[in-house]
XYZ file of C-alpha atoms in Angstrom:
725
model
C 155.038 -55.889 107.588
C 158.656 -54.856 107.938
C 158.889 -52.412 105.056
C 161.762 -50.036 104.379
C 162.278 -46.591 105.872
C 164.523 -44.103 104.140
C 165.367 -40.653 105.478
C 165.897 -37.317 103.774
C 167.741 -34.547 105.563
C 166.018 -31.354 104.463
C 166.434 -27.840 105.852
C 167.510 -29.121 109.255
C 164.645 -31.609 109.476
C 164.359 -35.297 108.821
C 161.704 -36.542 106.405
C 161.092 -40.289 106.707
C 159.596 -42.338 103.864
C 158.314 -45.828 104.694
C 157.457 -48.157 101.808
C 156.323 -51.761 101.575
C 154.524 -51.794 104.921
C 151.188 -50.026 104.556
C 148.268 -50.542 102.112
C 149.716 -53.639 100.399
C 146.881 -53.919 97.849
C 147.332 -50.389 96.520
C 149.489 -50.065 93.424
C 151.945 -48.000 95.457
C 151.985 -46.444 98.910
C 154.278 -44.468 101.186
C 154.044 -43.116 104.725
C 155.670 -39.688 104.856
C 156.691 -38.439 108.309
C 158.292 -35.235 109.492
C 158.325 -34.374 113.181
C 155.078 -35.829 114.518
C 153.177 -35.265 111.257
C 152.418 -38.473 109.347
C 150.614 -38.722 106.001
C 149.818 -41.993 104.241
C 149.600 -41.718 100.451
C 148.176 -44.619 98.454
C 148.006 -44.673 94.648
C 145.842 -47.167 92.805
C 145.648 -47.798 89.079
C 142.959 -49.782 87.327
C 142.613 -50.627 83.655
C 141.022 -48.107 81.341
C 137.313 -48.193 80.634
C 135.948 -48.533 77.119
C 135.371 -45.234 75.382
C 137.439 -43.151 77.826
C 139.823 -40.850 75.940
C 141.013 -38.691 78.855
C 142.879 -39.197 82.127
C 140.352 -40.116 84.868
C 142.541 -38.956 87.763
C 140.987 -38.586 91.223
C 142.885 -36.969 94.112
C 141.486 -37.098 97.645
C 142.874 -35.722 100.884
C 141.345 -37.180 104.032
C 141.584 -35.513 107.435
C 141.080 -37.571 110.566
C 140.610 -35.486 113.700
C 142.258 -38.205 115.786
C 145.448 -36.946 114.142
C 145.229 -33.964 116.510
C 143.752 -35.918 119.423
C 140.232 -34.579 118.845
C 136.755 -36.055 118.465
C 134.609 -34.578 115.662
C 132.027 -32.032 116.772
C 129.321 -33.288 114.406
C 126.134 -34.931 115.685
C 127.374 -38.377 114.597
C 130.833 -37.717 116.075
C 132.570 -38.819 112.923
C 134.076 -37.050 109.941
C 131.502 -36.140 107.318
C 131.910 -34.088 104.147
C 135.546 -33.019 103.693
C 136.116 -29.556 105.168
C 137.109 -26.735 102.848
C 140.816 -26.939 103.656
C 140.850 -30.675 102.869
C 139.262 -29.977 99.475
C 141.893 -27.322 98.786
C 144.673 -29.767 99.693
C 143.177 -32.350 97.318
C 143.332 -29.692 94.576
C 146.899 -28.921 95.625
C 147.789 -32.565 94.933
C 145.866 -32.748 91.661
C 147.209 -29.603 90.020
C 150.925 -30.528 89.790
C 150.263 -34.256 89.295
C 147.824 -34.080 86.377
C 150.142 -32.565 83.713
C 152.859 -35.129 84.511
C 150.952 -38.152 83.228
C 151.457 -38.886 79.508
C 148.651 -37.805 77.187
C 147.957 -41.388 76.136
C 147.290 -42.506 79.737
C 143.563 -43.251 80.047
C 143.633 -45.655 83.005
C 141.723 -44.818 86.165
C 144.144 -43.484 88.771
C 143.230 -42.546 92.325
C 145.511 -40.840 94.830
C 144.348 -40.877 98.455
C 146.357 -38.986 101.071
C 145.295 -39.443 104.710
C 146.682 -37.341 107.550
C 147.202 -39.809 110.417
C 149.049 -37.537 112.847
C 149.509 -33.778 113.025
C 152.395 -31.771 114.403
C 151.481 -28.062 114.333
C 155.096 -27.290 113.445
C 154.780 -29.368 110.234
C 151.707 -28.728 108.014
C 150.893 -31.942 106.141
C 149.748 -30.579 102.758
C 153.143 -30.183 101.055
C 154.236 -33.586 102.398
C 151.120 -35.098 100.806
C 151.910 -33.576 97.397
C 155.527 -34.792 97.395
C 154.361 -38.183 98.692
C 151.892 -38.481 95.799
C 154.798 -38.256 93.356
C 156.841 -40.838 95.258
C 153.949 -43.319 95.577
C 153.161 -42.994 91.859
C 156.756 -43.817 90.944
C 156.752 -46.780 93.340
C 153.606 -48.019 91.593
C 155.556 -47.877 88.291
C 152.792 -45.837 86.686
C 154.014 -43.878 83.628
C 154.815 -40.461 85.051
C 157.111 -37.542 84.190
C 158.480 -37.303 87.715
C 159.807 -37.076 90.302
C 157.899 -34.006 91.431
C 158.351 -32.290 94.797
C 156.652 -29.454 96.649
C 157.718 -26.971 99.338
C 156.167 -24.023 101.136
C 158.000 -20.697 101.420
C 157.303 -18.070 104.076
C 158.720 -14.583 104.588
C 159.521 -13.374 108.110
C 161.154 -9.977 108.090
C 163.629 -10.081 105.210
C 164.255 -13.829 105.349
C 162.645 -16.617 103.352
C 161.943 -19.774 105.355
C 161.149 -23.275 104.104
C 158.084 -25.212 105.231
C 157.079 -22.816 108.057
C 154.860 -23.915 110.937
C 151.225 -22.825 111.227
C 152.174 -20.017 113.601
C 154.946 -18.838 111.283
C 152.509 -18.844 108.359
C 150.154 -16.573 110.346
C 152.975 -14.083 110.989
C 154.453 -14.343 107.505
C 153.997 -11.791 104.718
C 154.006 -14.661 102.234
C 152.463 -18.133 102.020
C 153.846 -19.648 98.814
C 153.653 -23.262 97.647
C 155.959 -24.251 94.766
C 155.850 -27.592 92.947
C 158.417 -28.561 90.359
C 160.057 -31.288 88.300
C 163.544 -31.531 86.803
C 162.099 -29.591 83.831
C 161.025 -26.578 85.912
C 158.178 -25.169 87.996
C 154.853 -26.891 87.405
C 152.566 -25.223 89.963
C 152.501 -22.105 92.158
C 149.960 -21.159 94.807
C 150.481 -18.043 96.940
C 148.976 -15.454 99.204
C 151.048 -12.340 99.920
C 150.822 -9.077 101.833
C 151.160 -6.704 98.863
C 154.679 -7.880 97.984
C 156.643 -6.386 95.103
C 156.928 -8.508 91.967
C 160.670 -9.010 92.398
C 160.209 -10.317 95.948
C 157.703 -12.890 94.730
C 159.977 -13.963 91.861
C 162.871 -14.432 94.302
C 160.624 -16.463 96.609
C 159.598 -18.812 93.778
C 163.243 -19.217 92.771
C 164.184 -19.922 96.412
C 161.433 -22.540 96.633
C 162.385 -24.218 93.361
C 165.979 -24.630 94.533
C 164.662 -26.550 97.548
C 162.374 -28.569 95.255
C 165.498 -29.671 93.367
C 166.953 -31.113 96.581
C 163.816 -33.170 97.226
C 163.760 -34.407 93.629
C 167.336 -35.680 93.926
C 166.521 -37.303 97.256
C 163.553 -39.135 95.688
C 165.733 -40.337 92.827
C 168.368 -41.654 95.253
C 165.822 -43.502 97.395
C 164.110 -45.026 94.354
C 167.479 -46.230 93.123
C 168.249 -47.720 96.551
C 165.026 -49.755 96.561
C 165.556 -50.893 92.980
C 163.150 -48.672 91.024
C 164.527 -46.887 87.998
C 163.133 -43.455 87.102
C 162.666 -43.471 83.348
C 160.424 -41.116 81.357
C 157.280 -42.756 79.930
C 157.486 -44.048 76.383
C 155.930 -41.764 73.813
C 152.921 -43.283 72.043
C 152.422 -41.646 68.682
C 148.854 -41.753 67.427
C 147.996 -42.631 63.869
C 148.177 -39.262 62.051
C 145.910 -40.359 59.186
C 142.778 -38.509 60.313
C 144.708 -35.465 61.568
C 146.582 -35.097 58.263
C 143.346 -35.429 56.301
C 141.576 -32.790 58.399
C 144.545 -30.442 58.229
C 144.519 -30.654 54.436
C 140.739 -30.346 54.074
C 139.895 -27.791 56.798
C 142.863 -25.525 57.452
C 141.899 -22.789 55.033
C 138.244 -22.662 56.164
C 139.235 -22.719 59.856
C 141.694 -19.862 59.288
C 139.048 -17.883 57.408
C 136.568 -18.430 60.245
C 139.064 -17.172 62.806
C 139.827 -14.135 60.688
C 136.127 -13.297 60.273
C 134.600 -14.304 63.633
C 137.598 -14.627 65.971
C 136.306 -12.077 68.457
C 132.661 -13.249 68.398
C 132.579 -16.442 70.407
C 129.148 -17.808 69.515
C 129.502 -17.186 65.762
C 133.067 -18.534 65.714
C 132.060 -21.707 67.555
C 128.992 -22.203 65.359
C 131.056 -21.851 62.183
C 133.742 -24.240 63.474
C 131.022 -26.794 64.298
C 129.639 -26.386 60.785
C 133.069 -27.030 59.235
C 133.418 -30.157 61.374
C 129.994 -31.418 60.277
C 130.830 -30.803 56.617
C 134.128 -32.679 56.776
C 132.400 -35.523 58.613
C 129.997 -35.861 55.694
C 132.974 -35.938 53.316
C 134.556 -38.760 55.283
C 131.296 -40.731 55.261
C 131.215 -40.351 51.473
C 134.674 -41.929 51.088
C 135.057 -45.542 50.032
C 134.638 -48.052 52.855
C 138.224 -49.264 52.450
C 139.660 -45.743 52.640
C 142.102 -45.462 55.567
C 140.524 -42.256 56.915
C 137.005 -43.725 56.922
C 138.274 -46.956 58.500
C 140.037 -45.021 61.262
C 136.895 -42.995 62.058
C 134.739 -46.146 61.972
C 137.042 -47.966 64.397
C 137.239 -45.051 66.871
C 134.156 -42.900 67.356
C 136.106 -40.137 69.107
C 139.089 -39.810 66.799
C 137.341 -37.353 64.477
C 136.454 -34.930 67.288
C 139.873 -35.171 68.929
C 141.754 -34.740 65.671
C 139.589 -31.777 64.673
C 140.276 -30.077 68.026
C 143.998 -30.632 67.526
C 143.889 -29.077 64.055
C 142.050 -26.001 65.402
C 144.523 -25.826 68.269
C 147.528 -25.974 65.956
C 146.168 -23.234 63.683
C 145.384 -20.917 66.590
C 148.768 -21.491 68.262
C 150.581 -20.854 64.972
C 148.605 -17.634 64.536
C 149.967 -16.395 67.857
C 153.571 -17.528 67.469
C 153.903 -16.466 63.812
C 151.981 -13.175 63.745
C 151.767 -12.196 67.451
C 148.047 -11.744 66.903
C 145.391 -13.600 68.822
C 142.143 -15.266 67.826
C 140.105 -12.122 68.525
C 142.633 -9.820 66.832
C 144.208 -8.507 70.042
C 147.947 -8.054 70.454
C 149.641 -10.327 73.001
C 149.498 -7.756 75.839
C 146.098 -6.231 75.025
C 143.230 -6.425 77.533
C 139.612 -6.831 76.547
C 137.156 -3.972 77.076
C 136.166 -3.466 80.721
C 133.005 -2.045 82.274
C 131.979 -1.996 85.919
C 129.190 -0.621 88.096
C 128.332 -0.575 91.788
C 125.127 -0.299 93.790
C 123.180 -2.173 91.161
C 120.974 -3.967 93.716
C 118.714 -2.370 96.370
C 120.437 -1.492 99.667
C 118.786 -4.482 101.329
C 121.923 -5.986 99.834
C 124.661 -4.167 101.759
C 126.940 -3.817 98.723
C 126.809 -4.959 95.094
C 128.760 -4.645 91.867
C 128.898 -5.879 88.290
C 132.244 -6.363 86.566
C 132.590 -7.302 82.907
C 135.731 -7.948 80.888
C 134.990 -9.017 77.347
C 132.340 -11.738 77.574
C 133.210 -12.600 81.187
C 130.683 -11.065 83.583
C 130.528 -11.446 87.379
C 127.986 -10.071 89.845
C 129.229 -9.787 93.437
C 127.439 -8.922 96.653
C 128.884 -8.028 100.063
C 127.122 -8.723 103.353
C 128.150 -7.328 106.749
C 127.573 -9.619 109.710
C 128.240 -9.646 113.425
C 131.119 -11.523 115.102
C 128.819 -14.450 115.886
C 128.432 -14.975 112.112
C 132.072 -16.135 111.835
C 132.471 -19.602 110.335
C 133.655 -22.218 112.807
C 136.311 -24.471 111.275
C 136.174 -28.126 112.341
C 139.378 -29.359 110.755
C 143.010 -30.008 111.621
C 144.172 -26.436 111.058
C 144.759 -24.613 114.375
C 142.755 -21.588 113.167
C 139.274 -22.147 114.569
C 137.196 -19.513 112.772
C 136.981 -17.522 109.571
C 135.707 -13.939 109.454
C 135.996 -13.266 105.708
C 134.113 -15.595 103.382
C 134.255 -15.342 99.595
C 131.938 -17.743 97.806
C 132.020 -18.307 94.037
C 129.174 -19.796 92.008
C 129.404 -21.017 88.419
C 125.901 -21.803 87.090
C 125.569 -23.685 83.784
C 123.908 -20.771 81.977
C 127.182 -18.842 82.296
C 128.549 -20.962 79.433
C 125.244 -21.454 77.620
C 124.738 -24.999 78.903
C 122.120 -26.937 80.836
C 122.950 -29.304 83.692
C 121.572 -30.102 87.152
C 122.427 -27.573 89.859
C 124.406 -29.142 92.678
C 126.372 -27.998 95.714
C 129.665 -26.205 94.964
C 132.360 -28.378 93.398
C 136.090 -28.315 94.038
C 136.698 -25.746 91.311
C 134.109 -23.346 92.745
C 135.501 -23.731 96.248
C 139.049 -23.233 94.958
C 138.187 -20.085 93.015
C 136.354 -18.630 96.002
C 139.333 -19.191 98.295
C 141.682 -17.707 95.677
C 139.567 -14.527 95.778
C 139.684 -14.662 99.607
C 143.463 -14.794 99.475
C 143.615 -11.906 97.044
C 141.401 -9.544 99.049
C 142.250 -10.727 102.578
C 145.461 -8.676 103.004
C 143.643 -5.368 102.386
C 140.730 -5.912 104.758
C 140.566 -3.539 107.747
C 141.875 -4.687 111.110
C 139.372 -6.529 113.241
C 139.625 -4.039 116.102
C 138.802 -1.150 113.752
C 136.072 -2.891 111.771
C 134.850 -6.027 113.573
C 132.260 -7.064 111.006
C 132.254 -10.576 109.602
C 132.247 -10.158 105.808
C 130.787 -12.413 103.150
C 131.172 -11.808 99.422
C 129.316 -13.956 96.904
C 130.459 -13.840 93.273
C 127.896 -15.088 90.761
C 129.421 -15.841 87.365
C 126.764 -14.664 84.900
C 128.890 -15.211 81.792
C 132.212 -16.982 81.395
C 134.840 -16.610 78.718
C 138.093 -16.878 80.637
C 139.455 -15.820 84.014
C 136.251 -15.675 86.029
C 138.271 -16.049 89.248
C 140.097 -12.786 88.603
C 136.808 -11.137 87.654
C 135.489 -12.339 91.036
C 138.417 -10.566 92.711
C 137.628 -7.328 90.858
C 133.877 -7.421 91.410
C 134.344 -8.549 95.027
C 136.567 -5.535 95.702
C 133.970 -3.194 94.208
C 131.126 -4.771 96.213
C 133.064 -4.351 99.475
C 133.771 -0.699 98.643
C 130.082 -0.182 97.825
C 129.226 -1.706 101.221
C 131.446 0.849 102.961
C 134.201 -1.553 104.026
C 137.352 0.579 104.525
C 139.772 -1.472 102.421
C 143.430 -0.549 102.770
C 143.676 -0.588 98.950
C 141.577 -1.897 96.037
C 142.601 -5.211 94.437
C 142.482 -6.250 90.781
C 143.559 -9.404 88.982
C 144.596 -10.648 85.560
C 145.168 -14.085 84.036
C 148.265 -14.703 81.937
C 148.669 -17.444 79.330
C 151.507 -19.118 77.478
C 152.173 -20.639 74.084
C 155.457 -22.573 74.027
C 156.638 -24.022 70.730
C 160.222 -25.236 71.018
C 162.343 -22.291 72.099
C 159.705 -19.780 71.063
C 157.599 -18.464 73.936
C 154.577 -16.166 73.677
C 153.035 -14.783 76.886
C 149.405 -13.707 76.616
C 147.745 -11.089 78.813
C 144.091 -11.522 79.860
C 143.421 -14.912 78.294
C 139.946 -15.893 77.178
C 138.427 -19.376 77.182
C 139.785 -20.562 73.823
C 143.302 -19.450 74.789
C 143.097 -21.410 78.023
C 142.141 -24.481 75.953
C 144.935 -24.107 73.409
C 147.604 -22.726 75.740
C 150.190 -24.238 78.085
C 149.644 -22.148 81.217
C 146.994 -20.426 83.295
C 148.738 -17.945 85.593
C 146.463 -15.789 87.747
C 147.998 -12.724 89.435
C 146.075 -10.463 91.826
C 147.225 -7.465 93.802
C 147.089 -3.762 94.574
C 149.041 -0.897 93.073
C 151.622 -1.553 95.795
C 152.154 -5.263 95.157
C 150.923 -8.844 94.784
C 148.368 -10.407 97.127
C 147.706 -13.765 95.415
C 149.109 -16.068 92.725
C 147.927 -19.285 91.170
C 149.777 -20.967 88.319
C 148.799 -24.232 86.625
C 150.672 -25.875 83.770
C 149.817 -28.251 80.954
C 153.486 -28.987 80.306
C 156.011 -30.695 82.584
C 157.796 -27.569 83.797
C 158.577 -23.932 83.157
C 161.841 -22.039 83.517
C 162.145 -19.302 86.140
C 162.928 -16.706 83.472
C 159.526 -17.297 81.840
C 157.731 -17.163 85.185
C 159.439 -13.860 86.000
C 158.439 -12.484 82.608
C 154.797 -13.468 83.150
C 154.686 -11.891 86.648
C 156.218 -8.637 85.405
C 153.854 -8.471 82.402
C 150.878 -8.963 84.722
C 151.574 -5.723 86.619
C 150.607 -3.216 83.878
C 147.546 -5.362 83.172
C 146.478 -5.263 86.828
C 147.000 -1.493 87.020
C 144.976 -0.909 83.829
C 142.111 -3.051 85.157
C 142.292 -1.249 88.509
C 141.975 2.155 86.829
C 138.849 0.963 85.007
C 137.385 -0.370 88.276
C 137.937 2.916 90.086
C 135.871 4.730 87.470
C 132.833 3.078 89.112
C 133.817 3.922 92.712
C 137.130 5.444 93.755
C 136.904 4.912 97.527
C 134.734 3.014 100.040
C 131.419 4.621 100.847
C 131.382 6.564 104.109
C 127.867 5.472 105.115
C 126.807 1.847 105.458
C 123.545 0.540 104.062
C 120.651 1.401 106.406
C 119.928 -2.328 106.546
C 123.440 -3.265 107.704
C 123.884 -3.841 111.445
C 125.559 -1.067 113.432
C 128.373 -2.207 115.644
C 129.798 -0.574 118.730
C 133.115 -2.037 119.779
C 135.112 -1.279 122.905
C 137.457 -3.009 125.298
C 136.889 -3.986 128.917
C 139.183 -5.560 131.492
C 139.297 -9.250 130.569
C 139.102 -10.125 134.275
C 135.623 -8.566 134.371
C 134.128 -10.578 131.491
C 132.443 -12.868 134.024
C 130.789 -9.838 135.635
C 129.173 -8.902 132.324
C 128.063 -12.451 131.561
C 126.764 -13.079 135.082
C 125.723 -16.377 136.708
C 124.468 -18.702 134.001
C 124.575 -15.828 131.491
C 121.706 -14.014 133.216
C 123.336 -10.582 133.245
C 124.230 -10.425 129.540
C 120.890 -11.963 128.602
C 119.135 -9.264 130.608
C 121.104 -6.539 128.810
C 120.270 -7.928 125.357
C 116.579 -8.227 126.219
C 116.456 -4.745 127.707
C 118.187 -3.097 124.744
C 117.220 -5.497 121.921
C 120.850 -5.842 120.864
C 123.277 -8.660 120.069
C 126.434 -8.757 122.199
C 129.661 -10.702 121.583
C 132.605 -10.737 124.000
C 136.019 -12.085 123.018
C 138.471 -13.637 125.464
C 140.726 -10.581 125.175
C 137.970 -8.290 126.435
C 136.749 -6.779 123.153
C 132.976 -6.277 123.355
C 130.984 -5.892 120.141
C 127.367 -4.725 120.240
C 125.214 -5.118 117.135
C 121.920 -3.321 116.612
C 119.936 -1.555 113.925
C 119.142 1.144 116.538
C 122.196 3.220 117.412
C 120.616 4.564 120.646
C 119.927 1.010 121.857
C 123.519 -0.016 121.163
C 124.784 3.004 123.111
C 122.536 2.110 126.037
C 123.951 -1.444 126.065
C 127.453 0.010 125.982
C 126.703 2.281 128.944
C 125.371 -0.654 130.939
C 128.414 -2.840 130.227
C 130.868 -0.044 130.893
C 129.018 0.703 134.100
C 129.254 -2.935 135.165
C 132.983 -3.010 134.477
C 133.844 0.484 135.744
C 136.020 0.268 138.846
C 134.456 2.442 141.564
C 136.701 3.969 144.252
C 135.901 5.167 147.730
C 135.019 8.849 147.944
C 133.563 9.168 144.425
C 130.272 11.017 144.148
C 127.502 9.851 141.813
C 123.965 10.810 140.970
C 121.594 7.896 140.483
C 118.026 6.664 140.802
C 116.687 4.694 143.739
C 115.792 1.288 142.346
C 114.433 -0.537 145.408
C 113.933 -0.167 149.125
C 114.402 -2.726 151.887
C 113.841 -2.250 155.626
C 117.503 -1.536 156.309
C 118.271 0.730 153.382
C 117.882 1.737 149.735
C 119.629 0.636 146.526
C 120.806 3.273 144.048
C 121.972 2.640 140.463
C 125.137 4.752 140.433
C 126.234 3.506 137.005
C 124.293 1.619 134.319
C 123.950 -1.910 135.672
C 125.877 -1.196 138.898
C 124.147 -0.613 142.223
C 125.228 0.417 145.693
C 123.299 0.399 148.978
C 122.655 3.264 151.398
C 122.238 1.838 154.868
C 119.395 3.413 156.844
C 121.966 4.949 159.178
C 123.560 6.793 156.236
C 120.391 8.459 154.971
C 120.509 11.433 157.304
C 122.357 12.983 160.239
C 119.135 12.541 162.242
C 117.644 9.203 163.196
C 115.490 7.665 160.421
C 112.676 5.339 161.397
C 111.579 4.280 157.907
C 113.644 4.430 154.718
C 110.798 5.774 152.569
C 110.458 8.730 154.905
C 113.649 10.016 153.239
C 113.782 8.445 149.740
C 111.365 6.635 147.472
C 111.808 4.387 144.432
C 112.513 6.564 141.386
C 114.031 9.444 143.328
C 117.304 10.811 141.933
C 119.831 11.318 144.683
C 123.466 12.316 144.983
C 125.567 9.819 146.934
C 129.160 9.238 147.911
C 130.918 5.865 147.936
C 131.554 5.252 151.636
C 133.351 1.919 151.311
C 133.760 -1.173 149.154
C 133.790 -4.327 151.267
C 135.955 -7.379 150.660
C 133.178 -8.997 148.622
C 133.052 -6.050 146.227
C 129.749 -4.673 147.575
C 129.404 -0.886 147.300
C 128.169 0.959 150.384
C 126.908 4.515 149.864
C 126.014 7.465 152.037
C 123.774 10.516 151.766
C 125.225 12.098 154.903
C 127.391 15.103 154.284
C 127.050 14.959 150.489
C 126.550 18.477 149.016
C 123.436 18.303 146.886
C 124.342 21.415 144.874
C 127.742 20.143 143.756
C 126.885 17.040 141.812
C 129.642 15.041 140.104
C 127.685 13.448 137.270
C 129.884 10.514 136.188
C 130.054 10.084 132.410
C 131.497 6.693 131.602
C 131.185 7.167 127.863
C 133.284 10.335 128.029
C 135.921 8.717 130.225
C 136.276 5.648 128.001
C 135.672 7.382 124.690
C 139.182 6.675 123.433
C 138.450 2.945 123.646
C 135.047 2.993 121.978
C 133.787 3.720 118.492
C 130.690 3.417 116.348
C 130.852 1.814 112.944
C 128.609 2.959 110.141
C 129.578 6.627 110.390
C 133.276 6.765 109.639
């Protein structure tokens, strides 16, 4: 159990890699430590299963709350289904790892990263991704590595590497870059409307740091006796491919020319060509090499046919700069959009369609108590903007059982969250919790960017005062040798035959989100910069089409949306509003039929469908928290009488007592000889005792010079009603 620990000095920090000590039965494992963060990555390879002709790669990221010294809050007090952030980290591992395995690799491979200890200054996700590369190389699994990953933040004008959680919250950029010696292989980013050039410089800055980690991995592997060599290339028997290319090329090309822009007819005709050539092969002599190859491998015909179609379509683009559907490389499909398509029971709705991709989005306004509580290792404890993405089977004309959202659906929803998040109104100005649901009704490429567009429209239809509308476009790539073709607004077939899926979302001002995935082992910075710059005119064009449906957020909320009143009180007086055992606030909510939330900082939010009821609750709370001073004069109602005096409500929820001796200049035998319950009287604050009790007097108070205290007027600058902006 000794193991070996090697250190990497990186950006003023020490990263420690321990091998040979943990998980001895895994194919390869490494414990990656930086500060007090520790992540164990174990990679296991098992032999391929019969009939599998793809890479069955599984990436899991496991969070253990003991890593932060916490016990799970679930009923069973143990970790259950992975939280959303853990699923996103698993995807973060998968996306740069998958394209780096050779195409002939069909063995089962599982990567499990477990966060064992958490230092809030060192987020574990990028360590897990780099560790996955290192563990795979230790396991001697064929792999085009090393691969490394870093996070880049932007504070002021300075880029910083691997920022802490707090720095990420303050940063205008949260960028994750993964790369190999061949170039960048994955990008994931959220940004605060940054200019394209700033984002390009950030990716370049991150890739330079990736290069340092790659060299460090190579040096450590050499020190422990493992040589980094590229996997051997396994060339498949070209017999079937060559036969299909000779027999089908002309008919496939004719089909593309005739039906390229009509997906269902194109696919049906391509299936017919495949069936016809299959019959031809079956009619060949039994000893024919093509028939023997198909007989020995049931999947070789389908795979070879796909490769022939792929080659023809890629050549069409690189040779003629025309795409399958006849568009030029930078041409966007036709766009239509509409808002308010559902009844106003739904607070906001929209339909966005680009080509055959169609997404319906709805926006729902909730109260602060609707925020999602996050039970994971991230220090952020709640989420107030939720964007959920659903991809039903009918959207691609298929049938399959409906299940809970998968990793892809969760990932696409969070990508839309990142894209729209920077333009949401400040919490103090618009304290609603927002939920957008994007239903993919039809899919033919880039549904995640369509979810961004339709989500923006739904929020505007709901009356959410966005700082700016957001649109998104997906860029593709065909790379043949030194020839590079960048495609704008890729559709499904171009995603299948291409080398890159690069999603860019943002406002007219700048970028708010990026997500780039590769099918090749790396991409040069010059090509990435070209793709980002080409995405801008596409985003602006899409945005102009969106704004034809609604050009600004509605000024009136749906009548079925809750109305919120928000104002600030002295945080020291929160306990006064809540009362012993919560009795005071419960009494206010029952009296006014409202929902009240109070934050630690003193922001009070009142939700109600009745504006007058919300205002009454506000008056009561402001009355409870209003500081009364001696000598002030109030008019109020007598609420109760006791033998020694009478109680008067001088402010909503705040009472003072008039002692019997203060009712009149003359002697008073019985209190109700002077005042009765329900009487409105004018009183002066005589004193406030050391226990905070308010003592009043009627003696010497001029009844014709009433100072009617208006708390709402006095605190108006700190209060506002939402729903009428």
